[in-house]
Coordinates of C-alpha atoms in Angstrom, one line a residue:
Chain M
M1 CA 15.9 -4.2 -7.9
S2 CA 15.5 -0.8 -6.2
P3 CA 14.6 -0.7 -2.9
L4 CA 11.4 1.1 -3.2
I5 CA 10.0 -1.5 -5.7
K6 CA 11.3 -4.2 -3.7
N7 CA 9.6 -3.0 -0.5
I8 CA 6.2 -2.2 -2.4
I9 CA 6.1 -5.8 -3.3
R10 CA 6.8 -6.9 -0.1
F11 CA 4.1 -4.6 1.5
A12 CA 1.5 -6.4 -1.2
L13 CA 2.7 -9.8 -0.4
F14 CA 2.7 -9.7 3.5
V15 CA -0.9 -8.2 3.4
L16 CA -2.2 -10.9 1.1
I17 CA -0.2 -13.7 2.8
Q18 CA -1.7 -12.2 6.2
V19 CA -5.4 -11.8 4.7
F20 CA -5.8 -15.0 2.6
V21 CA -3.4 -17.2 4.3
L22 CA -3.1 -16.9 8.0
D23 CA -6.2 -15.2 9.2
R24 CA -8.0 -18.5 7.4
I25 CA -5.9 -20.8 9.9
H26 CA -8.2 -21.6 12.8
L27 CA -6.0 -23.4 15.4
H28 CA -7.8 -22.0 18.1
Q29 CA -9.8 -19.0 19.2
L30 CA -6.7 -17.8 21.7
V31 CA -4.3 -18.7 18.7
T32 CA -4.0 -16.0 15.6
P33 CA -0.6 -16.3 13.5
Y34 CA 0.4 -12.8 12.7
L35 CA 3.3 -12.3 10.1
Y36 CA 2.4 -9.1 8.4
F37 CA 4.4 -6.9 10.8
L38 CA 7.6 -8.4 10.1
F39 CA 7.7 -5.7 6.9
I40 CA 7.9 -3.2 9.7
L41 CA 10.8 -5.0 11.4
W42 CA 12.7 -5.2 8.0
M43 CA 12.2 -1.5 6.9
P44 CA 15.6 0.1 6.0
F45 CA 17.7 1.4 8.8
K46 CA 18.1 4.7 6.8
M47 CA 14.7 6.4 6.9
N48 CA 13.0 9.1 8.5
R49 CA 11.3 8.1 11.7
S50 CA 8.1 10.0 11.1
W51 CA 8.0 8.0 7.4
Q52 CA 8.4 4.7 9.2
M53 CA 5.3 5.7 11.5
V54 CA 3.5 6.7 8.2
I55 CA 4.1 3.3 6.2
A56 CA 3.1 1.3 9.6
F57 CA 0.2 3.3 9.8
L58 CA -0.6 2.6 6.1
L59 CA 0.2 -1.0 6.8
G60 CA -2.1 -1.4 9.9
I61 CA -5.0 0.5 8.3
T62 CA -4.8 -1.8 5.0
L63 CA -5.3 -5.0 7.3
D64 CA -8.0 -3.4 9.2
A65 CA -9.9 -2.7 5.9
F66 CA -10.1 -6.6 5.2
H67 CA -10.9 -7.1 9.2
H68 CA -13.7 -4.2 8.4
H69 CA -13.0 -2.8 11.9
P70 CA -10.7 0.2 11.4
G71 CA -7.8 1.1 14.2
F72 CA -6.9 -2.2 15.8
H73 CA -3.9 -2.9 13.8
A74 CA -2.8 0.6 12.9
A75 CA -2.1 1.4 16.4
A76 CA 0.1 -1.8 17.2
C77 CA 2.0 -1.1 13.8
V78 CA 2.3 2.5 14.9
L79 CA 3.7 1.6 18.0
I80 CA 6.5 -1.0 17.1
A81 CA 7.7 1.4 14.5
F82 CA 8.2 4.0 17.1
I83 CA 10.2 1.6 19.3
R84 CA 12.2 -0.1 16.8
P85 CA 15.0 2.4 16.2
Y86 CA 15.4 2.5 20.0
L87 CA 15.7 -1.2 19.9
I88 CA 18.4 -1.2 16.8
N89 CA 20.5 1.5 18.5
L90 CA 20.2 -0.7 21.7
F91 CA 21.6 -4.0 20.0
I92 CA 23.4 -2.8 17.1
P93 CA 27.5 -3.7 17.2
Q94 CA 29.5 -0.9 18.0
E95 CA 31.4 -0.9 14.9
G96 CA 27.9 0.7 13.2
A97 CA 26.5 -2.0 11.2
E98 CA 23.9 0.6 10.2
S99 CA 26.3 2.3 7.9
N100 CA 26.9 -1.1 6.3
Y101 CA 23.9 -2.9 5.5
N102 CA 20.5 -1.7 4.7
E103 CA 18.0 -3.1 6.8
P104 CA 17.9 -5.5 10.0
S105 CA 18.9 -9.1 9.7
V106 CA 20.8 -11.8 11.5
K107 CA 23.9 -10.4 9.6
S108 CA 23.6 -6.7 10.4
M109 CA 22.6 -7.1 13.9
G110 CA 25.7 -9.3 14.7
G111 CA 24.4 -12.9 15.3
Y112 CA 21.4 -14.8 16.0
L113 CA 20.7 -13.7 19.5
P114 CA 20.5 -10.2 19.5
Y115 CA 18.2 -10.2 16.4
F116 CA 16.2 -12.3 17.8
I117 CA 15.8 -10.6 21.0
F118 CA 14.9 -7.7 18.7
V119 CA 12.2 -9.4 17.0
T120 CA 10.8 -11.1 20.1
V121 CA 10.6 -8.0 22.1
L122 CA 8.9 -6.0 19.1
T123 CA 6.5 -9.1 18.4
I124 CA 5.6 -9.2 22.2
I125 CA 4.8 -5.5 21.9
H126 CA 2.8 -5.8 19.1
H127 CA 0.5 -8.5 19.9
A128 CA 0.0 -7.1 23.6
W129 CA -1.0 -3.8 22.4
L130 CA -3.3 -5.4 19.5
F131 CA -5.1 -7.7 22.1
L132 CA -5.0 -5.3 24.6
L133 CA -7.4 -3.0 22.5
E134 CA -9.4 -5.9 21.5
A135 CA -9.8 -7.2 25.0
W136 CA -11.0 -3.4 26.0
Q137 CA -14.0 -4.3 24.3
F138 CA -14.9 -7.6 25.8
G139 CA -13.0 -6.7 29.3
N140 CA -11.9 -10.4 29.5
L141 CA -8.1 -10.3 31.1
W142 CA -7.4 -13.8 31.1
Y143 CA -8.3 -13.7 27.7
F144 CA -6.2 -11.1 26.8
F145 CA -3.0 -12.9 28.6
G146 CA -3.7 -15.9 26.8
N147 CA -4.1 -14.5 23.8
T148 CA -0.9 -12.8 23.7
L149 CA 1.1 -15.8 24.9
F150 CA 0.2 -18.2 22.6
S151 CA 0.1 -16.0 19.4
T152 CA 3.5 -14.8 20.1
A153 CA 4.6 -18.2 20.1
I154 CA 2.9 -19.0 16.9
S155 CA 4.1 -15.9 15.1
L156 CA 7.6 -16.1 16.3
L157 CA 7.6 -19.5 14.9
L158 CA 6.6 -18.4 11.7
I159 CA 9.1 -15.4 11.5
I160 CA 12.1 -18.0 12.1
I161 CA 10.7 -20.1 9.2
T162 CA 10.3 -17.0 7.2
E163 CA 13.9 -16.2 7.6
L164 CA 15.0 -19.7 7.1
L165 CA 13.0 -20.1 3.6
F166 CA 13.8 -16.6 2.4
V167 CA 17.5 -15.5 2.8
R168 CA 17.5 -11.9 2.0
K169 CA 20.6 -11.2 0.3
Q170 CA 22.3 -8.1 1.8
K171 CA 25.3 -6.7 0.5
F172 CA 27.9 -5.0 2.4
K173 CA 28.7 -1.7 1.9
T174 CA 32.2 -1.0 2.3
N175 CA 33.7 2.4 2.7
T176 CA 35.9 2.2 -0.5
I177 CA 33.4 2.5 -3.0
Chain I
M1 CA 7.6 31.5 22.4
R2 CA 10.7 30.2 20.3
N3 CA 11.3 27.7 23.2
V4 CA 7.9 26.3 22.3
F5 CA 8.7 25.8 18.8
F6 CA 12.2 24.4 19.5
F7 CA 10.9 22.0 22.1
I8 CA 7.9 20.7 19.4
R9 CA 10.8 20.5 16.9
K10 CA 13.2 18.5 19.2
Y11 CA 10.4 15.9 20.1
F12 CA 8.6 16.1 16.8
T13 CA 8.9 12.1 16.4
F14 CA 7.3 11.5 19.9
F15 CA 4.3 14.2 19.4
F16 CA 3.6 12.5 15.7
F17 CA 3.7 9.1 17.2
L18 CA 1.4 10.3 20.0
F19 CA -0.6 11.8 17.2
L20 CA -1.0 8.6 15.2
Q21 CA -2.1 6.4 18.1
G22 CA -4.6 8.9 18.9
L23 CA -6.0 8.7 15.3
S24 CA -6.1 4.8 15.5
V25 CA -7.7 4.9 19.0
Y26 CA -10.3 7.5 17.6
L27 CA -11.0 5.2 14.7
I28 CA -11.4 2.3 17.2
V29 CA -14.0 4.2 19.4
R30 CA -15.7 5.9 16.1
Y31 CA -16.4 2.9 14.6
S32 CA -16.8 0.4 17.6
N33 CA -20.8 0.9 17.2
Y34 CA -21.8 -1.4 14.5
H35 CA -24.0 1.1 13.0
N36 CA -21.0 2.8 11.2
A37 CA -18.9 -0.6 11.4
M38 CA -17.3 0.0 7.9
F39 CA -15.0 3.1 7.7
S40 CA -15.8 3.7 4.2
K41 CA -17.9 2.2 1.5
T42 CA -14.8 2.4 -0.6
A43 CA -13.2 0.2 1.3
L44 CA -15.8 -2.3 1.7
E45 CA -15.9 -2.3 -2.3
V46 CA -12.3 -2.7 -2.5
T47 CA -11.4 -5.1 -0.2
G48 CA -14.8 -7.1 -1.3
N49 CA -13.4 -7.2 -5.0
I50 CA -10.1 -8.6 -3.9
S51 CA -11.7 -11.1 -1.9
S52 CA -14.0 -12.4 -4.4
R53 CA -11.4 -12.9 -6.7
Y54 CA -9.5 -15.2 -4.1
N55 CA -13.1 -16.7 -3.7
R56 CA -13.3 -17.6 -7.2
V57 CA -10.7 -20.2 -6.6
Q58 CA -11.4 -21.3 -3.2
Y59 CA -15.1 -21.9 -4.1
Y60 CA -14.0 -24.5 -6.7
F61 CA -12.7 -26.9 -4.1
L62 CA -15.9 -26.6 -2.2
L63 CA -18.3 -27.0 -5.4
D64 CA -19.2 -30.7 -4.4
K65 CA -20.2 -29.8 -0.7
T66 CA -22.5 -26.6 -1.8
N67 CA -24.1 -28.9 -4.4
D68 CA -25.2 -31.5 -1.8
E69 CA -26.5 -28.7 0.4
L70 CA -28.3 -27.0 -2.4
L71 CA -29.7 -30.7 -3.2
K72 CA -31.0 -30.9 0.3
A73 CA -32.3 -27.5 0.5
N74 CA -33.9 -28.2 -2.6
E75 CA -35.5 -31.5 -1.5
R76 CA -37.1 -30.0 1.7
L77 CA -38.4 -27.1 -0.8
L78 CA -40.1 -30.0 -2.8
N79 CA -41.7 -31.6 0.1
Q80 CA -43.5 -28.4 1.1
Q81 CA -45.5 -28.2 -2.4
K82 CA -49.0 -28.1 -2.5
Q83 CA -49.5 -31.0 -4.7
N84 CA -47.7 -33.4 -2.4
F85 CA -50.4 -33.2 0.1
S86 CA -54.1 -34.7 -0.8
Q87 CA -56.8 -33.0 0.9
P88 CA -60.1 -35.1 1.2
D89 CA -61.0 -33.1 4.1
T90 CA -61.7 -29.3 2.7
G91 CA -62.0 -27.9 6.0
N92 CA -58.4 -29.3 6.9
L93 CA -55.9 -26.7 6.0
L94 CA -53.1 -27.8 8.8
S95 CA -51.3 -29.5 5.7
A96 CA -51.9 -27.1 3.2
G97 CA -48.0 -26.4 3.0
P98 CA -47.3 -22.8 1.5
G99 CA -50.9 -22.4 0.1
I100 CA -52.2 -20.2 -2.5
N101 CA -50.0 -17.2 -2.7
D102 CA -50.2 -14.4 -5.2
T103 CA -47.0 -13.5 -5.5
L104 CA -47.6 -10.1 -7.1
S105 CA -50.0 -9.1 -4.3
A106 CA -49.5 -6.6 -1.8
N107 CA -49.6 -9.2 0.9
R108 CA -46.2 -10.2 0.4
K109 CA -44.0 -9.8 3.4
W110 CA -40.8 -11.4 3.4
L111 CA -38.6 -11.0 0.1
Y112 CA -35.7 -13.5 -0.5
H113 CA -32.2 -12.3 -2.5
A114 CA -29.8 -15.2 -2.8
A115 CA -26.3 -13.9 -2.8
K116 CA -22.6 -15.4 -2.8
V117 CA -20.2 -15.2 0.2
V118 CA -16.8 -13.7 -0.9
Q119 CA -15.2 -13.5 2.4
Q120 CA -16.2 -14.6 6.3
S121 CA -14.0 -14.4 9.5
I122 CA -14.2 -16.1 12.7
I123 CA -11.0 -15.6 14.7
Q124 CA -11.9 -12.0 15.4
Q125 CA -13.4 -10.8 18.0
N126 CA -16.1 -8.9 15.7
N127 CA -16.6 -11.0 12.9
Y128 CA -18.5 -9.9 9.4
V129 CA -19.4 -12.0 6.3
I130 CA -19.0 -10.1 3.1
I131 CA -21.7 -11.0 0.4
H132 CA -21.1 -10.0 -3.5
R133 CA -24.6 -8.3 -3.7
G134 CA -25.0 -4.7 -2.5
S135 CA -27.6 -1.6 -3.1
N136 CA -27.4 -1.6 -6.6
Q137 CA -29.2 -5.4 -6.1
Q138 CA -31.7 -4.2 -3.7
L139 CA -30.1 -4.9 -0.2
R140 CA -29.9 -2.4 2.3
N141 CA -28.9 -2.3 6.1
D142 CA -30.7 -4.2 8.8
L143 CA -31.9 -7.5 6.6
G144 CA -31.7 -10.7 8.2
V145 CA -29.4 -13.3 6.3
V146 CA -30.0 -16.9 6.5
D147 CA -27.9 -20.0 5.1
I148 CA -29.0 -22.4 2.6
N149 CA -30.0 -24.7 5.3
N150 CA -32.3 -22.1 7.0
G151 CA -29.7 -21.3 9.7
V152 CA -29.4 -17.7 10.7
V153 CA -26.1 -16.1 9.8
G154 CA -26.6 -12.5 10.8
K155 CA -27.6 -9.1 9.5
I156 CA -26.4 -6.6 6.9
V157 CA -24.8 -3.7 8.6
E158 CA -23.4 -1.9 5.7
T159 CA -23.8 -2.0 1.8
S160 CA -21.8 -0.4 -0.9
E161 CA -22.5 -0.7 -4.3
N162 CA -22.1 -4.3 -5.3
F163 CA -21.0 -5.7 -1.6
S164 CA -22.6 -6.2 1.6
A165 CA -21.1 -6.7 5.1
I166 CA -22.9 -8.9 7.4
M167 CA -22.5 -8.6 11.2
S168 CA -22.5 -12.5 12.1
L169 CA -23.8 -14.2 15.2
L170 CA -20.3 -14.1 16.1
H171 CA -19.9 -10.6 17.2
K172 CA -20.1 -8.4 20.2
D173 CA -23.0 -6.3 19.2
S174 CA -25.2 -8.9 18.0
K175 CA -28.3 -9.8 19.7
V176 CA -31.1 -12.1 17.9
S177 CA -34.3 -12.7 19.8
A178 CA -35.0 -16.8 20.0
K179 CA -37.1 -19.1 21.6
L180 CA -36.9 -22.7 22.2
F181 CA -38.4 -24.9 19.7
K182 CA -40.2 -26.8 22.7
Y183 CA -41.7 -23.5 24.1
P184 CA -42.8 -21.1 21.9
D185 CA -44.0 -18.6 24.2
V186 CA -40.8 -17.7 25.9
A187 CA -38.3 -15.6 24.6
G188 CA -35.0 -15.2 25.2
T189 CA -31.7 -13.4 23.6
I190 CA -28.8 -14.9 21.8
F191 CA -25.4 -13.2 22.0
W192 CA -21.7 -14.1 21.6
D193 CA -19.1 -14.0 24.4
G194 CA -16.3 -13.8 22.1
K195 CA -14.4 -17.2 22.8
T196 CA -15.5 -20.2 20.5
P197 CA -16.7 -19.9 17.1
N198 CA -19.9 -21.7 16.3
I199 CA -21.1 -21.5 20.0
V200 CA -23.2 -18.4 21.3
E201 CA -25.4 -18.0 24.6
L202 CA -28.9 -17.8 25.1
I203 CA -30.0 -16.1 28.0
G204 CA -33.3 -15.3 29.5
I205 CA -34.8 -18.8 29.8
P206 CA -36.4 -19.3 33.1
K207 CA -35.2 -22.4 35.4
S208 CA -38.6 -23.7 35.5
L209 CA -38.8 -25.1 32.2
K210 CA -37.0 -28.4 31.5
V211 CA -34.2 -27.8 28.8
A212 CA -32.3 -30.6 27.7
K213 CA -29.4 -31.2 25.1
G214 CA -30.1 -31.0 21.5
D215 CA -33.2 -28.8 21.8
S216 CA -33.5 -26.7 18.7
V217 CA -33.5 -23.2 19.0
I218 CA -35.2 -20.9 16.7
T219 CA -35.8 -17.2 15.9
S220 CA -39.0 -15.6 17.8
G221 CA -40.3 -13.5 15.1
L222 CA -40.8 -11.0 17.6
T223 CA -38.3 -8.5 15.7
A224 CA -38.5 -7.1 12.1
T225 CA -35.4 -8.6 11.1
Y226 CA -36.0 -12.4 11.0
P227 CA -39.2 -14.7 10.2
A228 CA -40.1 -16.5 12.9
G229 CA -38.9 -20.3 13.0
Y230 CA -35.3 -20.0 11.3
M231 CA -33.1 -22.4 13.1
I232 CA -30.2 -20.7 15.2
G233 CA -28.7 -23.6 16.6
Q234 CA -29.0 -26.7 18.9
V235 CA -28.4 -26.6 22.8
A236 CA -24.8 -27.9 23.7
E237 CA -24.6 -27.2 27.0
V238 CA -27.3 -26.1 30.2
S239 CA -26.1 -24.6 33.3
P240 CA -28.3 -22.8 35.8
D241 CA -26.9 -19.3 36.4
K242 CA -26.7 -18.9 40.2
S243 CA -27.3 -15.3 40.2
S244 CA -30.7 -15.3 38.4
S245 CA -33.6 -17.5 38.1
N246 CA -32.7 -18.3 34.6
Y247 CA -30.2 -20.6 32.8
Q248 CA -27.2 -20.1 30.9
I249 CA -27.6 -22.0 27.8
K250 CA -24.8 -22.7 25.3
I251 CA -25.8 -23.0 21.9
K252 CA -24.2 -24.9 18.7
T253 CA -24.9 -22.7 15.8
T254 CA -26.7 -24.4 12.8
V255 CA -24.5 -22.2 10.2
N256 CA -21.1 -23.3 10.2
F257 CA -19.2 -20.1 10.0
Y258 CA -16.1 -21.7 9.1
N259 CA -17.5 -22.4 5.9
V260 CA -20.9 -20.5 4.8
Q261 CA -20.9 -20.0 1.0
M262 CA -24.4 -19.2 -0.2
V263 CA -26.8 -17.0 1.8
Y264 CA -30.5 -15.4 1.5
A265 CA -30.9 -12.4 2.4
I266 CA -34.4 -11.7 3.7
D267 CA -36.1 -8.3 3.1
N268 CA -38.8 -7.3 5.1
L269 CA -41.3 -5.2 3.2
E270 CA -43.2 -4.1 6.6
Q271 CA -39.9 -2.8 8.0
D272 CA -40.1 0.8 6.7
E273 CA -43.6 0.9 8.2
I274 CA -42.8 -0.5 11.5
K275 CA -39.9 1.8 11.6
A276 CA -42.1 4.8 10.9
L277 CA -44.6 3.8 13.6
E278 CA -41.7 3.5 16.4
K279 CA -40.7 7.1 15.1
K280 CA -44.1 8.1 15.6
L281 CA -44.1 6.5 19.1
E282 CA -40.9 8.1 20.3
K283 CA -42.1 11.7 19.4
K284 CA -45.2 11.2 21.5
N285 CA -43.4 10.3 24.2
H286 CA -41.1 13.1 24.0

């Protein structure tokens, strides 16, 4: 399957799962599980950074359309799409897995630990920015901290489960074609 | 000049990032007022369509529950019918029920429109209920919406052709004029603090009144949105506000926002006239 079609299907699936499954899970008002932004983390390495942000913006605005309040998810998604390349540069192995694999994964980032840190940092940034913008309306700081902390924990758990359930087949591209 | 272009080109990604962030924040600020809550009618039409497809499946599993509720609502209406009351004393009008109404007459004030809910949210800070009935089906902005148990759901803030968005009680801008059933003379305001779903707050009730847990809270009828006497909820917790002479009362809503499937939008046919009057007053004051 071509990467374009694969990513379009992924985009639709993540949005639908977020809107119709995860948004309907009411664990607690402080805990909102988010998974859709994993789409941004899984975007290919070799992609124009401006395009990455445009796609992230589109993903965010699509989700906002379902929540009937534009801007919140778009802002958070654009932020992590902007920070993502810096983190990848930080955690990618010296041999340059960037040229060997298509997208970030446990394999291409060189182990569980770097990949997990990569995911955790972006999850925290995404949630913090999202809930900060929301807290700005109600002006409740403790609510913001609790929301970020608990939601991040649940989202990370969901991401780990997703990674274990859906193993992405990643071809190793050698130099000898 | 060349250096400026060079500078912009070098940091193009960063500037583009700032632009997109700015755009997002602009959208948040622009639409934080509920009067233009929906950023486009097309978006409401599209997401409403997808949601209604999903709801068709989900609704199947709730059929028996909805059936029970409709049966109860029907029972209540049947008990109000005029033939259930015998009136040996023709002067006694108290038990007359709905009375004689010429439904075609110009005296009608409230008109009810049934609608099916296709999507409801409760985990956001601003929650909306989307119903499958819109401007093509006689709905418009500012109509009050109640569920089949006569509990207040919210009011319509945006309509597209076939869908309407209701600002539910669980919304930061939602304000409903309410009173306690026991004290019909004192009106307070219902709002949501954004913390717990199905729990709203009532302010403006003075400490001189005796409020107990379980007291009914109803709409006051002072605004043009809801008729008087619709249930909002029951008192769950009463605590005196230290800084004022009022209570802080927590209300458990009658409507279960986790699962509301059928609603009625209530059209106030006098609303246009009232609005025109208010506009005239405003002009006079200026």
